[in-house]
XYZ file of C-alpha atoms in Angstrom:
385
model
C 3.170 11.063 -15.001
C -0.166 12.611 -16.050
C -0.857 16.257 -15.420
C -4.491 17.127 -14.878
C -6.407 20.369 -14.273
C -8.576 20.590 -11.198
C -11.471 23.051 -10.904
C -13.528 24.612 -8.141
C -16.256 27.233 -8.188
C -17.404 29.621 -5.498
C -21.038 30.554 -6.133
C -21.030 33.384 -3.612
C -21.333 36.803 -5.260
C -17.819 38.039 -5.950
C -16.675 41.600 -5.452
C -13.545 43.203 -6.890
C -10.799 40.657 -7.444
C -7.077 41.243 -7.349
C -5.005 38.109 -7.877
C -1.239 37.843 -7.738
C -0.019 34.270 -8.354
C 2.800 32.951 -6.232
C 5.727 31.113 -7.767
C 5.132 27.364 -7.435
C 8.003 25.083 -6.449
C 7.893 21.380 -5.669
C 8.564 20.523 -2.046
C 11.181 17.896 -1.237
C 9.528 16.949 2.060
C 8.751 13.299 2.763
C 4.963 13.404 3.131
C 3.008 11.229 5.543
C 0.080 10.395 3.283
C -2.290 7.472 3.950
C -1.437 3.951 2.740
C 2.110 4.610 1.569
C 5.699 4.890 2.717
C 8.162 2.886 4.800
C 7.115 0.241 7.329
C 8.731 -1.924 9.989
C 7.843 -5.481 10.999
C 6.486 -6.030 14.500
C 6.183 -9.757 15.385
C 3.594 -11.415 17.616
C 3.049 -15.043 18.614
C -0.388 -15.871 19.994
C -0.100 -18.125 23.051
C -1.592 -19.276 26.343
C 1.238 -18.201 28.652
C 1.788 -14.451 28.484
C 1.831 -11.436 26.193
C 1.761 -12.065 22.437
C 4.538 -9.568 21.772
C 5.614 -5.949 22.197
C 3.014 -3.390 23.143
C 2.162 -0.695 20.641
C 4.344 2.283 21.377
C 2.780 5.693 21.071
C 5.910 6.984 19.388
C 5.920 4.672 16.386
C 7.476 6.923 13.709
C 6.419 5.460 10.349
C 3.150 5.718 8.424
C 2.802 1.928 8.024
C 3.473 -1.100 10.231
C 3.511 -4.782 9.238
C 2.119 -6.887 12.074
C 3.221 -10.496 11.652
C 0.994 -12.741 13.760
C 2.296 -16.287 14.294
C -0.332 -18.984 14.861
C 2.044 -21.960 15.291
C 0.850 -22.733 18.819
C -2.575 -23.633 17.422
C -1.605 -25.839 14.490
C -3.572 -28.768 15.940
C -6.895 -26.989 16.446
C -8.838 -23.739 16.668
C -7.471 -20.576 18.224
C -8.382 -20.283 21.885
C -10.376 -17.447 23.397
C -7.146 -16.234 25.000
C -5.392 -16.116 21.633
C -8.286 -14.274 20.035
C -8.260 -11.819 22.933
C -4.554 -11.185 22.364
C -5.217 -10.511 18.679
C -8.016 -8.094 19.511
C -5.811 -6.287 22.031
C -2.911 -5.825 19.610
C -5.152 -4.591 16.791
C -6.914 -2.230 19.175
C -3.587 -0.817 20.323
C -2.140 -0.373 16.864
C -5.377 1.070 15.470
C -4.772 4.052 17.733
C -1.111 4.472 16.798
C -1.644 6.662 13.750
C -0.034 4.044 11.499
C -1.982 2.158 8.842
C -1.832 -1.600 9.385
C -0.437 -4.271 7.092
C -1.199 -7.778 8.404
C 0.432 -11.143 7.775
C -0.791 -14.282 9.529
C 1.656 -17.190 9.374
C 2.959 -20.295 11.154
C 6.669 -20.190 10.297
C 9.548 -17.773 10.935
C 12.343 -20.303 10.371
C 12.028 -21.158 6.681
C 10.568 -24.604 7.458
C 6.841 -24.129 6.933
C 6.015 -27.850 6.908
C 7.348 -28.238 10.446
C 4.982 -25.633 11.882
C 1.841 -25.581 9.761
C -1.343 -27.541 10.523
C -1.662 -30.944 8.917
C -5.175 -30.166 7.719
C -6.289 -27.439 5.328
C -9.541 -27.244 7.287
C -7.630 -26.044 10.379
C -6.191 -23.127 8.400
C -9.645 -22.259 7.065
C -10.972 -22.285 10.635
C -8.190 -19.924 11.701
C -9.151 -17.603 8.833
C -12.756 -17.615 10.025
C -11.674 -16.777 13.561
C -9.224 -13.971 12.844
C -11.448 -12.494 10.135
C -14.128 -11.583 12.665
C -11.605 -9.636 14.733
C -9.761 -8.011 11.830
C -13.051 -6.735 10.450
C -13.740 -4.826 13.677
C -10.685 -2.711 12.855
C -11.145 -2.483 9.090
C -10.829 1.315 9.180
C -7.204 0.918 10.342
C -6.182 -2.026 8.131
C -4.866 -1.384 4.638
C -4.122 -4.929 3.497
C -3.488 -8.567 4.412
C -0.409 -10.271 2.936
C -0.488 -13.932 1.986
C -2.874 -16.775 2.773
C -1.318 -17.892 6.096
C 0.933 -20.587 4.553
C 4.526 -20.905 3.401
C 7.962 -20.246 4.807
C 7.816 -16.819 6.484
C 4.205 -16.675 5.249
C 5.447 -16.142 1.691
C 3.407 -18.840 -0.063
C 6.257 -21.245 -0.853
C 7.835 -24.277 0.846
C 4.495 -25.487 2.221
C 2.369 -28.595 1.811
C -0.441 -26.220 0.837
C 1.155 -24.301 -2.033
C -0.292 -26.453 -4.815
C -2.680 -24.506 -7.013
C -5.864 -26.064 -5.588
C -4.933 -25.337 -1.967
C -3.755 -21.779 -2.641
C -6.925 -20.993 -4.547
C -9.103 -22.458 -1.800
C -7.293 -20.431 0.860
C -7.333 -17.165 -1.114
C -11.018 -17.398 -2.012
C -11.915 -18.222 1.583
C -9.928 -15.236 2.848
C -11.771 -13.121 0.287
C -15.049 -14.231 1.869
C -14.125 -13.616 5.510
C -12.122 -10.352 5.316
C -14.073 -7.102 4.890
C -14.091 -5.899 1.248
C -12.521 -2.563 2.205
C -9.253 -4.389 3.031
C -6.932 -5.316 0.166
C -5.514 -8.834 -0.095
C -2.065 -9.582 -1.542
C -0.302 -12.665 -2.898
C 3.376 -13.294 -3.452
C 3.714 -13.607 -7.247
C 1.949 -12.464 -10.414
C 1.557 -16.128 -11.454
C -0.330 -16.841 -8.220
C -2.531 -13.792 -8.886
C -3.459 -15.137 -12.335
C -4.063 -18.668 -11.064
C -6.261 -17.576 -8.155
C -8.330 -15.061 -10.137
C -8.547 -17.161 -13.295
C -7.678 -14.040 -15.293
C -4.724 -13.668 -17.626
C -4.560 -9.888 -17.260
C -5.380 -7.092 -14.849
C -8.909 -5.690 -14.449
C -9.619 -2.503 -16.339
C -11.608 -0.814 -13.568
C -11.190 0.097 -9.920
C -12.503 -1.908 -6.946
C -15.555 -0.552 -5.170
C -14.086 -1.499 -1.747
C -17.572 -1.226 -0.268
C -19.026 -4.463 -1.543
C -17.608 -7.909 -2.139
C -16.969 -8.141 -5.868
C -14.626 -10.519 -7.720
C -11.382 -11.240 -5.883
C -9.422 -9.813 -8.849
C -10.673 -6.336 -7.907
C -8.964 -6.352 -4.491
C -6.010 -8.701 -4.941
C -2.587 -7.036 -5.029
C 0.998 -8.234 -4.637
C 3.742 -8.321 -2.036
C 7.300 -8.991 -3.148
C 10.045 -9.712 -0.627
C 12.616 -10.359 -3.344
C 12.607 -7.001 -5.130
C 15.717 -6.277 -7.213
C 17.536 -9.371 -5.933
C 17.986 -10.841 -9.420
C 16.501 -10.706 -12.901
C 13.569 -12.798 -11.626
C 13.337 -10.994 -8.256
C 14.640 -14.194 -6.637
C 12.177 -16.469 -8.402
C 9.161 -14.174 -8.147
C 8.663 -14.344 -11.916
C 9.275 -18.067 -12.448
C 9.563 -18.939 -16.116
C 7.883 -15.733 -17.322
C 10.259 -13.037 -18.513
C 11.033 -10.055 -16.333
C 9.808 -7.663 -19.020
C 6.444 -9.403 -19.268
C 5.902 -9.424 -15.504
C 6.895 -5.778 -15.095
C 4.407 -4.843 -17.802
C 1.712 -6.942 -16.084
C 2.336 -5.225 -12.739
C 2.277 -1.836 -14.450
C -1.305 -2.538 -15.512
C -2.456 -4.308 -12.348
C -1.015 -2.042 -9.675
C -2.791 1.081 -10.842
C -5.712 -0.420 -8.908
C -4.229 -2.566 -6.113
C -1.200 -2.331 -3.771
C 2.347 -3.463 -4.522
C 5.199 -3.401 -2.030
C 7.638 -5.425 0.030
C 11.396 -5.624 0.515
C 14.425 -4.783 -1.618
C 17.251 -7.310 -1.320
C 20.917 -7.803 -2.212
C 23.548 -5.551 -3.712
C 23.015 -6.281 -7.416
C 23.073 -4.200 -10.602
C 19.268 -4.263 -10.460
C 19.264 -2.489 -7.077
C 21.514 0.396 -8.154
C 19.524 3.607 -7.639
C 19.234 4.637 -11.294
C 18.037 1.118 -12.194
C 15.786 0.731 -9.157
C 13.774 3.949 -9.560
C 12.362 3.107 -13.028
C 11.516 -0.372 -11.697
C 9.707 0.977 -8.622
C 7.800 3.421 -10.812
C 6.906 0.827 -13.440
C 5.363 -1.607 -10.945
C 3.808 1.211 -8.861
C 5.376 0.472 -5.481
C 3.676 2.220 -2.575
C 5.351 0.656 0.483
C 8.783 -0.750 1.404
C 10.463 -2.244 4.467
C 12.518 0.477 6.197
C 15.041 -2.046 7.565
C 15.620 -4.637 4.876
C 17.835 -5.117 2.981
C 20.299 -2.737 4.705
C 22.882 -3.228 1.947
C 20.476 -1.804 -0.639
C 19.154 0.975 1.591
C 22.682 2.053 2.513
C 23.681 1.985 -1.152
C 20.799 4.329 -1.964
C 21.657 6.629 0.942
C 25.229 6.984 -0.387
C 24.078 7.738 -3.956
C 23.167 11.267 -5.035
C 20.045 11.775 -7.131
C 21.161 13.910 -10.059
C 18.114 14.175 -12.324
C 16.850 17.619 -13.358
C 14.095 17.998 -10.784
C 13.507 19.444 -7.319
C 15.308 16.506 -5.675
C 18.561 16.951 -7.574
C 21.415 16.695 -5.078
C 19.532 14.775 -2.389
C 20.423 11.235 -1.384
C 18.720 8.363 -3.182
C 17.086 6.867 -0.090
C 15.243 10.115 0.580
C 14.198 10.271 -3.052
C 12.739 6.760 -2.948
C 10.981 7.327 0.378
C 9.433 10.575 -0.855
C 8.055 8.927 -4.004
C 6.492 5.759 -2.590
C 2.821 5.818 -3.495
C 1.239 9.039 -4.754
C 2.741 12.527 -4.572
C 0.778 15.497 -5.885
C 2.632 18.589 -7.059
C 0.936 21.870 -8.045
C 2.235 23.020 -11.425
C -0.074 25.969 -12.148
C -2.854 27.950 -10.486
C -5.196 30.584 -11.899
C -8.176 32.558 -10.632
C -10.803 34.159 -12.865
C -13.943 36.162 -12.258
C -16.842 35.056 -14.435
C -20.207 36.665 -15.020
C -21.570 40.163 -14.416
C -24.961 39.996 -12.710
C -24.097 37.010 -10.531
C -20.339 36.788 -10.733
C -18.381 33.930 -9.293
C -14.737 33.020 -8.929
C -13.225 30.104 -10.796
C -10.069 28.437 -9.537
C -8.016 26.172 -11.752
C -5.202 24.068 -10.329
C -2.988 21.843 -12.463
C -1.647 18.862 -10.542
C 1.011 16.321 -11.422
C 1.428 12.992 -9.650
C 5.194 12.502 -9.374
C 4.966 9.421 -7.136
C 5.592 5.811 -8.101
C 1.924 4.881 -7.687
C -1.487 6.465 -7.331
C -4.076 6.695 -4.570
C -5.904 3.410 -4.086
C -8.754 4.747 -1.965
C -11.065 7.699 -2.615
C -9.697 10.990 -1.299
C -11.473 14.303 -0.821
C -10.006 17.626 -1.895
C -10.773 21.259 -1.217
C -9.408 24.758 -1.578
C -8.967 26.508 1.776
C -9.558 30.226 1.371
C -8.402 32.606 4.080
C -9.486 36.212 4.390
C -6.206 38.049 4.892
C -7.948 40.877 6.779
C -10.211 38.917 9.156
C -8.529 35.520 9.213
C -11.850 33.844 8.321
C -11.398 30.551 6.439
C -13.763 29.077 3.881
C -13.630 25.677 2.271
C -14.434 25.107 -1.402
C -14.780 21.334 -1.982
C -13.673 19.773 -5.246
C -15.352 16.780 -6.868
C -12.419 14.828 -8.309
C -11.351 11.184 -8.153
C -7.686 11.404 -7.196
C -7.225 7.706 -7.951
C -7.292 8.538 -11.660
C -4.181 10.756 -11.428
């Protein structure tokens, strides 16, 4: 991972300076940073009869939640006002939970998408129009939307609408109706290339404030991670090595996450960690697959780092997304007539991924005698680390 110096200046006139550096040691805490970590699935079915699903509990423990919203009751026409009210209520509740929201709209939970999906593509496009208006009200709480509403379990396969033309129509329409600050994700790298019309990843970061090309906001979700050499068909006829290299380039800029599945040689801890790092995974299901998660929890991480001796599940959880570690810190006094203090901090990102949204940084300076605190902001794009 890159190590990068970080600078801040205090322009206030500096008096005598005595600086004693503290020994720096990497924490092994699991950090609750935005847009990364473990999630759980919470299901909802919009309907005319009663509640759509479980209420948002104030004690939800994880930093992310995947809200799966089933639209099967409206496969013959538009969503009703009641259904749209239910959607608004659940997003309003979860927006105040402290968890960042992952959304998946779908029609099927049984692996038989064709039995539950609308017969007309236009009905799905209408549903996108309707839910988009409500989702956009809560864009500050929503990190990403998975899929394009179709497929078994919403995973873009097993549907009458998973031909290239239909998938591209659905993805581009979703791009138009969902606020540009919200990432979109598709199931496979091949679908990403087909929808964007690009053979490789963009070389720059999305603005997230204006609606640019879909390639700048389109990430991946993979619910077959480590299940086989092809991640259970995720890579099709393309080789695993080629698709891992593609994701390594793409997912510096857009999200990648999902579920690990099956007890295979690929999911052994020492094989899984390089994989998760290579494709820059920032979020994983905390419940599935239990065989893999239990295998990690029973394996000891024995690399020469701060986590040596901890269980593998903790190691993985702590490294999802970005993780900044201070490696060195210095303070210098510069100038004579108008002296100022210069701080230099060297940071290393030891996480699997990097920040995907702009973050602000600052030094907090506390006067040990008076307790007064001052803030020295730092102009630095953490997404580059």
